[in-house]
XYZ file of C-alpha atoms in Angstrom:
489
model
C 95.944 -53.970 25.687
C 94.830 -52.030 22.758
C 91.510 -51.378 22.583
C 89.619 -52.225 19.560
C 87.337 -49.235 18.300
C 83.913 -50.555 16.218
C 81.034 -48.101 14.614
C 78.523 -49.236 17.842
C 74.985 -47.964 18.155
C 73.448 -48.596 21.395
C 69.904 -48.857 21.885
C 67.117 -49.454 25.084
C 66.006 -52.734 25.649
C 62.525 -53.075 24.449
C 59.262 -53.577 26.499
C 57.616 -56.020 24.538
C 58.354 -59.568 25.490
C 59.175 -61.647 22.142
C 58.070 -65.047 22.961
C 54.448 -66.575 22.067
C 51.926 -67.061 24.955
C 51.526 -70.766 24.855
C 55.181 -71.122 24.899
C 55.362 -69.075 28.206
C 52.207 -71.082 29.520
C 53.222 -74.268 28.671
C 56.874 -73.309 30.349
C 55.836 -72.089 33.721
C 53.225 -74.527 33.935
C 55.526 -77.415 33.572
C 57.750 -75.443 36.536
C 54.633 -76.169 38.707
C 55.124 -79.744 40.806
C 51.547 -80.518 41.693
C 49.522 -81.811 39.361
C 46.250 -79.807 41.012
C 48.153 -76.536 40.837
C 49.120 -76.813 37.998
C 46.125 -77.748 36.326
C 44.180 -74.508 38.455
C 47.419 -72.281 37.063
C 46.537 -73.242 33.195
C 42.827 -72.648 34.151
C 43.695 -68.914 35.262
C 45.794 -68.406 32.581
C 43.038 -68.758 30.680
C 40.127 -66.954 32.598
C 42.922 -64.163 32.673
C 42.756 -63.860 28.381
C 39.225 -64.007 28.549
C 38.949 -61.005 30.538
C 42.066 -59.618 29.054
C 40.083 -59.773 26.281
C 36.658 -58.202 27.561
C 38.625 -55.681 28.916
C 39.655 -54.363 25.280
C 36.771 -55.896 23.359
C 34.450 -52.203 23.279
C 37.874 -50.165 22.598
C 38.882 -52.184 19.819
C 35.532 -51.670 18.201
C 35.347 -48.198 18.436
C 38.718 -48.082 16.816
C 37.624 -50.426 14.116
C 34.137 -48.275 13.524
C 36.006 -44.692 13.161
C 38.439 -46.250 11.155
C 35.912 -47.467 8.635
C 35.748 -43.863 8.260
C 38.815 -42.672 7.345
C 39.632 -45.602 4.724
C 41.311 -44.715 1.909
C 39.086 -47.202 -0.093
C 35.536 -46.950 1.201
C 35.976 -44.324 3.826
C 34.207 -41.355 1.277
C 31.394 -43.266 0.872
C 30.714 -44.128 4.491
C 31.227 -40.211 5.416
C 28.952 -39.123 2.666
C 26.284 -41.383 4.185
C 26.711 -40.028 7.570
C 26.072 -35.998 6.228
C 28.421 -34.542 9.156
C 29.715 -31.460 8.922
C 33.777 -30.518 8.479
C 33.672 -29.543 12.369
C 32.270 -33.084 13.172
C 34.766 -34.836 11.232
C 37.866 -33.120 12.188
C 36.454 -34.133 15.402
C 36.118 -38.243 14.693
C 39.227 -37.577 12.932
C 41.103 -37.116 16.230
C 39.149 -39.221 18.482
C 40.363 -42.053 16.210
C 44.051 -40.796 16.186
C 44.034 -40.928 19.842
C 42.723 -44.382 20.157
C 45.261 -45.048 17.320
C 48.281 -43.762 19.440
C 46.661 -45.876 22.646
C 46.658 -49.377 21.039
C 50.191 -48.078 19.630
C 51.524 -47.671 23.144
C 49.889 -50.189 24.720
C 51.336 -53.238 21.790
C 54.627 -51.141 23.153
C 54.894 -49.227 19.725
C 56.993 -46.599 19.959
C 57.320 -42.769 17.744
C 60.718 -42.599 16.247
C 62.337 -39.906 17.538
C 64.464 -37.186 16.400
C 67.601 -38.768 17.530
C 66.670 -42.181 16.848
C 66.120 -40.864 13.251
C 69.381 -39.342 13.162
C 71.050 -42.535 14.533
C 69.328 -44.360 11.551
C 70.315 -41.772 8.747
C 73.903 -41.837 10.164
C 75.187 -45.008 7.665
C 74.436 -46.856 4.554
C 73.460 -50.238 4.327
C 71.688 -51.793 0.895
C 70.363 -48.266 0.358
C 72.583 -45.979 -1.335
C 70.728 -43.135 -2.953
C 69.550 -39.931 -0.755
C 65.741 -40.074 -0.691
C 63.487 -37.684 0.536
C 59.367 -37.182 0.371
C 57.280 -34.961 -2.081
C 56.041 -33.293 0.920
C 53.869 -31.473 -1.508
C 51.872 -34.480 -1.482
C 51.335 -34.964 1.924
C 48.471 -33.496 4.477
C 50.310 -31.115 7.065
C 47.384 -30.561 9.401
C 45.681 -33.821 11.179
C 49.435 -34.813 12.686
C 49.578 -31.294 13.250
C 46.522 -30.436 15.323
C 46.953 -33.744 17.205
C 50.717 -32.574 18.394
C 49.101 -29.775 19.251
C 47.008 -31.237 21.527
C 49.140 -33.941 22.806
C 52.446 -32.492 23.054
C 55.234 -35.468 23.124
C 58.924 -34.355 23.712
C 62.060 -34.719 21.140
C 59.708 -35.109 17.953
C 61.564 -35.547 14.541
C 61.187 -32.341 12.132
C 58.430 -34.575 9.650
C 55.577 -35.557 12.672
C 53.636 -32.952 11.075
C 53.494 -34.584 7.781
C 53.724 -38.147 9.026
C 54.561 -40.515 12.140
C 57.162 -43.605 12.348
C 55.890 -46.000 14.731
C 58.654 -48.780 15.655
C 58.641 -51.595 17.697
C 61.740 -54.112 18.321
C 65.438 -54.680 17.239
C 67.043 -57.454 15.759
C 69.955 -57.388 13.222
C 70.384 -58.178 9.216
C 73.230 -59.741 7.309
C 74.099 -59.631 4.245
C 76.698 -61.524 2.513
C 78.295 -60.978 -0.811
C 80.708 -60.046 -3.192
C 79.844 -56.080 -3.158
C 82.444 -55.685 -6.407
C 80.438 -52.073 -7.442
C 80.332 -51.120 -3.548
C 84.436 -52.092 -3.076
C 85.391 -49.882 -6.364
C 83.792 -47.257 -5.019
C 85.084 -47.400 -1.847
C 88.206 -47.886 -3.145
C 87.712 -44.582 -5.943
C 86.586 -42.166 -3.143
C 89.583 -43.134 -0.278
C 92.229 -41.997 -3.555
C 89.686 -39.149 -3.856
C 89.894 -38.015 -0.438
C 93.790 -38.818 -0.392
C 94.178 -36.323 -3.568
C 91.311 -33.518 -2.045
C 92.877 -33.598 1.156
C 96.210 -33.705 -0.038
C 95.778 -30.582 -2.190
C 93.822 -29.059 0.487
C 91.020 -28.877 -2.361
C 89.139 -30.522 0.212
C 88.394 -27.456 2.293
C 86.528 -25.609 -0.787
C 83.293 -28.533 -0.904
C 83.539 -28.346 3.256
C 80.021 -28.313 4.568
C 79.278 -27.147 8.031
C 76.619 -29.393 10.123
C 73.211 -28.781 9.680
C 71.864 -27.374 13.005
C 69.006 -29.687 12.266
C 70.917 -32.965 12.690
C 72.725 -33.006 16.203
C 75.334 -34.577 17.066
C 73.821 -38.131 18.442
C 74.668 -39.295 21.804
C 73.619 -42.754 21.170
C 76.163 -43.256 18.282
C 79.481 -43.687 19.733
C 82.291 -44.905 17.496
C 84.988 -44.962 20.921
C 83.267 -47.174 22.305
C 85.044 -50.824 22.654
C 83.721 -54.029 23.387
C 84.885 -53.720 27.249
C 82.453 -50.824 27.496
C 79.714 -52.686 25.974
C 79.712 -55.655 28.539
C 79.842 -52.620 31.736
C 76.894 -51.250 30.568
C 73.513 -52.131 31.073
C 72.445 -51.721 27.674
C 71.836 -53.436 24.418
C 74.802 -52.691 21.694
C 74.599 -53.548 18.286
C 77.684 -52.984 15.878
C 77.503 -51.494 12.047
C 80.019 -53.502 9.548
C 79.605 -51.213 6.140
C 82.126 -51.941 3.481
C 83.443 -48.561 4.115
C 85.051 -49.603 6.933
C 86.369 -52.666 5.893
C 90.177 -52.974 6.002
C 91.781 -52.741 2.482
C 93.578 -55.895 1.298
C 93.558 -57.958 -1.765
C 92.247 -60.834 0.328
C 89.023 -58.874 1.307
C 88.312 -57.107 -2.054
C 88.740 -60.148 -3.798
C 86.640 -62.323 -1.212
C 82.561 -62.180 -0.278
C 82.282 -59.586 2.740
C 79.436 -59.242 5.643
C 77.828 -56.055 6.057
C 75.663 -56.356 9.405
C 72.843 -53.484 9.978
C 70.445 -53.287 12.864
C 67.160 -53.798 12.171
C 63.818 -52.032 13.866
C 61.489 -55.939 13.434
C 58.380 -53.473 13.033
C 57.488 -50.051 11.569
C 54.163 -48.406 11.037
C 53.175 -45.152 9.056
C 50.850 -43.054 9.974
C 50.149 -40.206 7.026
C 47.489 -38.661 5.054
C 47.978 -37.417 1.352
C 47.410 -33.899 0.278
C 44.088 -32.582 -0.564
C 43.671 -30.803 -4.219
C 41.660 -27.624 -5.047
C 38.626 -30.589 -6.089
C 39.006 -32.727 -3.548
C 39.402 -32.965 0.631
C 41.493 -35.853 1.446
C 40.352 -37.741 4.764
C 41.968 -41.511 4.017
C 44.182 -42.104 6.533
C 46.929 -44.394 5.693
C 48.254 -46.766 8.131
C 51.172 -49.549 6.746
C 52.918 -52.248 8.654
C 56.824 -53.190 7.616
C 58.803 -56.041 9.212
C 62.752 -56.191 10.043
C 63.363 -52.622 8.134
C 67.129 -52.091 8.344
C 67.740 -49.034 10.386
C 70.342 -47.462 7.695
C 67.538 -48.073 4.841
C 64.799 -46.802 7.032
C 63.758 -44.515 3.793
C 62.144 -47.119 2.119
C 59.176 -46.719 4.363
C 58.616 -42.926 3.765
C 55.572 -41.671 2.222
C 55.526 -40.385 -1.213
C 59.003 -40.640 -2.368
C 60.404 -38.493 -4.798
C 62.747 -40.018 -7.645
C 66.081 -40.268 -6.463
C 68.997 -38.225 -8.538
C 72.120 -36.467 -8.129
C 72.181 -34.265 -5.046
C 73.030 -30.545 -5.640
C 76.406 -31.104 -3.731
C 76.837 -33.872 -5.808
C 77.040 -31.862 -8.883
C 79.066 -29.483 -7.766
C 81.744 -31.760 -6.796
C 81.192 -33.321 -10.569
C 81.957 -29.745 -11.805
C 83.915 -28.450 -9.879
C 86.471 -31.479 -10.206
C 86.000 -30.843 -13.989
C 86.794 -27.572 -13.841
C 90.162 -28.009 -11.624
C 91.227 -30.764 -13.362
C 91.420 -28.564 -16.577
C 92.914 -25.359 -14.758
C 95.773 -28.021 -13.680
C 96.205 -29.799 -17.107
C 96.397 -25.839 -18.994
C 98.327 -24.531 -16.380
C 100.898 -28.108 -16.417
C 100.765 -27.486 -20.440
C 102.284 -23.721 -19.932
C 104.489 -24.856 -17.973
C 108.182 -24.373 -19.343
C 108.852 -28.485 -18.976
C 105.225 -29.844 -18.655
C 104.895 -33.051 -16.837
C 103.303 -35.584 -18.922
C 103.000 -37.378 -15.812
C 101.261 -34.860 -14.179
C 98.854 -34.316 -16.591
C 98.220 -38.039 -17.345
C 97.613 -38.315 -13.336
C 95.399 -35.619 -12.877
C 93.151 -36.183 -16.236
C 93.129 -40.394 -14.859
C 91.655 -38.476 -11.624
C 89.273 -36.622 -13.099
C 87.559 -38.844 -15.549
C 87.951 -41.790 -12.905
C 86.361 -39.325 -10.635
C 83.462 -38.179 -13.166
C 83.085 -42.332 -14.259
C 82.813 -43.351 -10.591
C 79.934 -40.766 -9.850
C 77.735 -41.480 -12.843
C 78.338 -45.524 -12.622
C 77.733 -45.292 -8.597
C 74.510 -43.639 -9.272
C 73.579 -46.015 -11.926
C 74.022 -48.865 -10.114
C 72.618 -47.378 -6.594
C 69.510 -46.816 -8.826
C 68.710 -50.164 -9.742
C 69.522 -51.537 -6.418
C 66.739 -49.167 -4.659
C 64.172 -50.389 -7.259
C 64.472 -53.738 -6.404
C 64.957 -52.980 -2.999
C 61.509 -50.586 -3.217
C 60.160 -53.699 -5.094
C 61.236 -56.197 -2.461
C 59.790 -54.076 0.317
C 56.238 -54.314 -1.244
C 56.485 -57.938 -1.218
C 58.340 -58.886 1.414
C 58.414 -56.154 3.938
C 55.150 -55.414 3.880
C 53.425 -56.971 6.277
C 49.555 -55.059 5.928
C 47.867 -51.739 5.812
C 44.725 -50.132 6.901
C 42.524 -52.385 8.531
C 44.631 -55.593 8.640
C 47.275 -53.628 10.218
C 44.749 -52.101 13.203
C 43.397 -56.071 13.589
C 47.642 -56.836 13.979
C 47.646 -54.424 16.750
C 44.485 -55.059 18.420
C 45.315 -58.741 18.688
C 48.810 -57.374 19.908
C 47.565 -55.478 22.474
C 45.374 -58.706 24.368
C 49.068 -60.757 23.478
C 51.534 -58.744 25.744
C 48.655 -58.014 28.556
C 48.412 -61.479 29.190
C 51.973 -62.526 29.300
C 52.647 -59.680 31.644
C 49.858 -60.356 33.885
C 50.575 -64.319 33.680
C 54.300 -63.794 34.336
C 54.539 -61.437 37.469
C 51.573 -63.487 38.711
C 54.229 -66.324 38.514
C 56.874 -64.547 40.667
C 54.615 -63.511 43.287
C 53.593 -66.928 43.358
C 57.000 -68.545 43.391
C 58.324 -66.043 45.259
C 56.122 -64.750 47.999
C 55.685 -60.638 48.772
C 58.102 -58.836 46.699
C 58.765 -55.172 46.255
C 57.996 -53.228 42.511
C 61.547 -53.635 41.931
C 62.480 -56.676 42.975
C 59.368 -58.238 40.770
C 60.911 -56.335 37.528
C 64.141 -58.030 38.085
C 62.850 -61.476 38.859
C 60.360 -61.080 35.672
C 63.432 -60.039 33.686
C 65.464 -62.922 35.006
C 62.823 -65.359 34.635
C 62.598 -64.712 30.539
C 66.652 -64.408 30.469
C 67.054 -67.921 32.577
C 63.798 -70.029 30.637
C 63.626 -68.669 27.510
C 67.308 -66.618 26.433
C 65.429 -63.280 26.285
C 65.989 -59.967 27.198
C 63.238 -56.867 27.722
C 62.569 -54.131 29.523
C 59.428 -55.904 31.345
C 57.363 -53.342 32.169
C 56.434 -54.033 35.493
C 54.074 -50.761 36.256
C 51.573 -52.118 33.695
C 51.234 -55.592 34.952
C 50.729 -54.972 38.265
C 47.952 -52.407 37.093
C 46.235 -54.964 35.615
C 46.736 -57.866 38.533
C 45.153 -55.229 40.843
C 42.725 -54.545 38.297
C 41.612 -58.642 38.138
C 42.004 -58.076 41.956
C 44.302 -61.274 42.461
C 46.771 -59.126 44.391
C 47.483 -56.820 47.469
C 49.988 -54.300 48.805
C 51.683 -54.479 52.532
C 52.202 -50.782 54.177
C 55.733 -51.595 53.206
C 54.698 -51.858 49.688
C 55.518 -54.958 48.676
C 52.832 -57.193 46.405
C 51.599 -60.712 47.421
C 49.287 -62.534 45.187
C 46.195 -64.694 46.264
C 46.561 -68.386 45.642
C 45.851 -70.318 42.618
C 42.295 -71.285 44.134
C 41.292 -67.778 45.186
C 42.357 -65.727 42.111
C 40.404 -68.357 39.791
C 37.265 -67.704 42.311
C 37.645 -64.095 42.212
C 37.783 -63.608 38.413
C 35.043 -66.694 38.376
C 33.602 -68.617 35.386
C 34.163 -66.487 32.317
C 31.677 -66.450 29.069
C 34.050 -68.211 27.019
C 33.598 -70.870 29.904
C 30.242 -71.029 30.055
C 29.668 -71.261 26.217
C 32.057 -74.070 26.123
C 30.691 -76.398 28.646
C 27.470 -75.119 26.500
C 28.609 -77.037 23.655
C 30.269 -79.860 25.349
C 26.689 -80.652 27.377
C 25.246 -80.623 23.655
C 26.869 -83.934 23.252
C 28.065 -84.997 19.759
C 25.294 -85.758 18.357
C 24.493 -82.885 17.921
């Protein structure tokens, strides 16, 4: 059987577990037969947020305090009231980075990689232009000096100058027409047909940039049999440069189908002047950014335009198209075929560049425009609330769903809990993640609700005992506080 070959990227399963806490709560509870268990398991699941909660409550504010800082909008004034020195603040300055990059990891944010970057850049989806940052504009010594310190492997070329935090993967669709995008798909195949053809072609070859390696993620080989024997998630590109010419589909609306990271965060800092020392850090929050059109998120854009190789395949083509129309015109018995063919090239050439750019331009305004309002999720200190509150959110649903399994289950190895966590949000709830198992039973040993076997396998206390050993909680007490006030009062 022939196999059918697709433009497939594959990517890891993430860590962070999609679905909202009550949801899981509610579920698991309702999995629970007695009516006294499972009214003891809804009261741990709550004494387990509280402490989640205290757990994270002194971090969070020392985040929030430094931060207040290194505002963009009120930051100066609070450092000119505190009368440090340069040393002292490069100092806070990093402190707060590093509790940055710890609420980052532990809401299961991840830094963009090099290769995931290049994976990204590989296609085009809504976003047609070749943007790149003013980098003139941008501070090239905080990221720096915290690299330095905190070395991470397989770091993209721009974590000096800023850092792509992403988190999730979903996929975008977009239907329509695409009449510009089908011309032009349609101009540049007879443009490639004639280069190649002519072997004019091998004088605008480019060799690879050393720069951008050849991805290992980004297969287009692979079939759909391969997909299903791997243990990985698979997501496939449809880009209208694929497509399959026929009057049918250029007359017709197409799909074009992207994967999407669900959340991005920037981390940057502009450039100081000659009056001025920058110290505003910048922190934004984007939702469902298509991985193809992952530019639109970049700091300090420069106005898109022609790229140098695109003007020298503008003049060049101009200039061969004239050497063939003189040298048909000497000719003995000229061709007005030829020459009618060749000029048709070149102007439909020179047209399709210019009108391509044109329209590419006004579709990355207004997609620049709809990524302020729509993709935008927050920045600054809404976006470090986001996180903080993300943080407490996937502690608690780890810690309430491998308590779960040990309690179903009896002892179980560190293994054998990840796969019955993993199957448990597959079987109740159609989800797949990466649970991360290592973390959760930190934490369980941290509330002290399990224990470890020399053969080191995990059993939990029951449902009784753990609620004793973490005992009445604050939020408790202040409660039954309220409720003793009567309502009256």
């Amino acid at each position: 059987m022939a196999e059918n070959k697709k433009d497939m990227i594959r990517l890891e399963r993430e860590s962070v577990i999609p679905i909202l806490k009550q949801k899981i709560i509610t579920t698991l509870a309702n999995l629970i037969g007695s009516d006294a268990e499972r009214e003891d398991f809804l009261n741990l699941c709550q004494r387990v947020e509280h402490t989640v909660r205290a757990w994270y409550l002194f971090q969070f504010e020392d985040l929030m305090e430094l931060y207040s800082l290194f505002d963009p909008a009120n930051g100066p004034q609070k450092l000119a009231q505190q009368d440090l020195c340069p040393e002292e603040i490069d100092k806070l300055e990093q402190t707060f980075l590093k509790y940055l990059f710890r609420v980052m990891e532990k809401s299961n944010f991840k830094i963009a990689t090099e290769e995931e970057v290049d994976i990204a850049l590989s296609g085009q989806y809504l976003l047609n232009l070749p943007i790149s940052v003013d980098e003139s504009k941008l501070d090239k010594k905080l990221l720096k000096r915290y690299f330095e310190d905190h070395p991470q492997e397989n770091l993209p070329d721009f974590i000096d100058k800023y850092v792509i935090f992403r988190r999730g993967v979903g996929i975008d669709r977009t239907t329509d027409y695409f009449f510009m995008e089908k011309v032009d798909m349609i101009i540049s195949r007879l443009w490639s047909f004639l280069l190649t053809f002519t072997r004019i072609d091998e004088l605008f070859s480019v060799k690879p940039s050393k720069c951008h390696k050849k991805n290992t993620k980004k297969n287009n080989e692979i079939t759909a049999d391969d997909c299903e024997e791997q243990n990985e998630l698979y997501v496939e590109r449809l880009r209208i440069e694929n497509m399959e010419l026929s009057l049918q589909n250029l007359m017709s609306k197409t799909t074009i189908q992207e994967p999407i990271f669900e959340r991005i965060i920037v981390v940057y800092r502009q450039a100081s002047t000659e009056s001025k020392t920058e110290r505003g850090i910048y922190v934004k929050h984007f939702k469902n950014i298509p991985m193809a059109d992952m530019e639109i998120v970049l700091p300090e854009k420069k106005n898109p335009g022609l790229t140098p190789m695109d003007w020298v395949k503008f003049v060049g083509s101009a200039i061969i198209g004239l050497v063939a129309v003189f040298g048909s015109v000497e000719m003995p018995k000229a061709d007005l075929w030829v020459i009618f063919a060749v000029l048709s090239t070149v102007i439909g050439y020179c047209a399709k560049t210019y009108f391509t750019f044109t329209a590419n331009l006004a579709g990355y305004q207004n997609l620049i425009t709809r990524s302020m309002y729509d993709k935008q999720l927050d920045s600054g200190k809404g976006t470090l609330l986001h996180l903080c509150d993300d943080v407490i959110q996937q502690e608690v649903k780890e810690v309430i769903i491998s308590y779960f399994i040990l309690m179903q289950r009896g002892k179980a190895s560190l293994l054998d809990l990840d796969l019955r966590c993993e199957e448990l949000l597959k079987e109740e709830f159609g989800e797949t993640c990466n649970f991360d198992v290592d973390d959760a039973v930190q934490k369980l040993e941290k509330l002290g609700i399990v224990s470890q076997d020399a053969l080191g396998r995990y059993s939990c206390m029951s449902l009784k005992q753990a609620n004793q050993k973490i005992g009445t909680t604050i939020e408790e007490l202040i409660l039954l506080a309220r409720q003793s006030k009567g309502p009256a009062d």
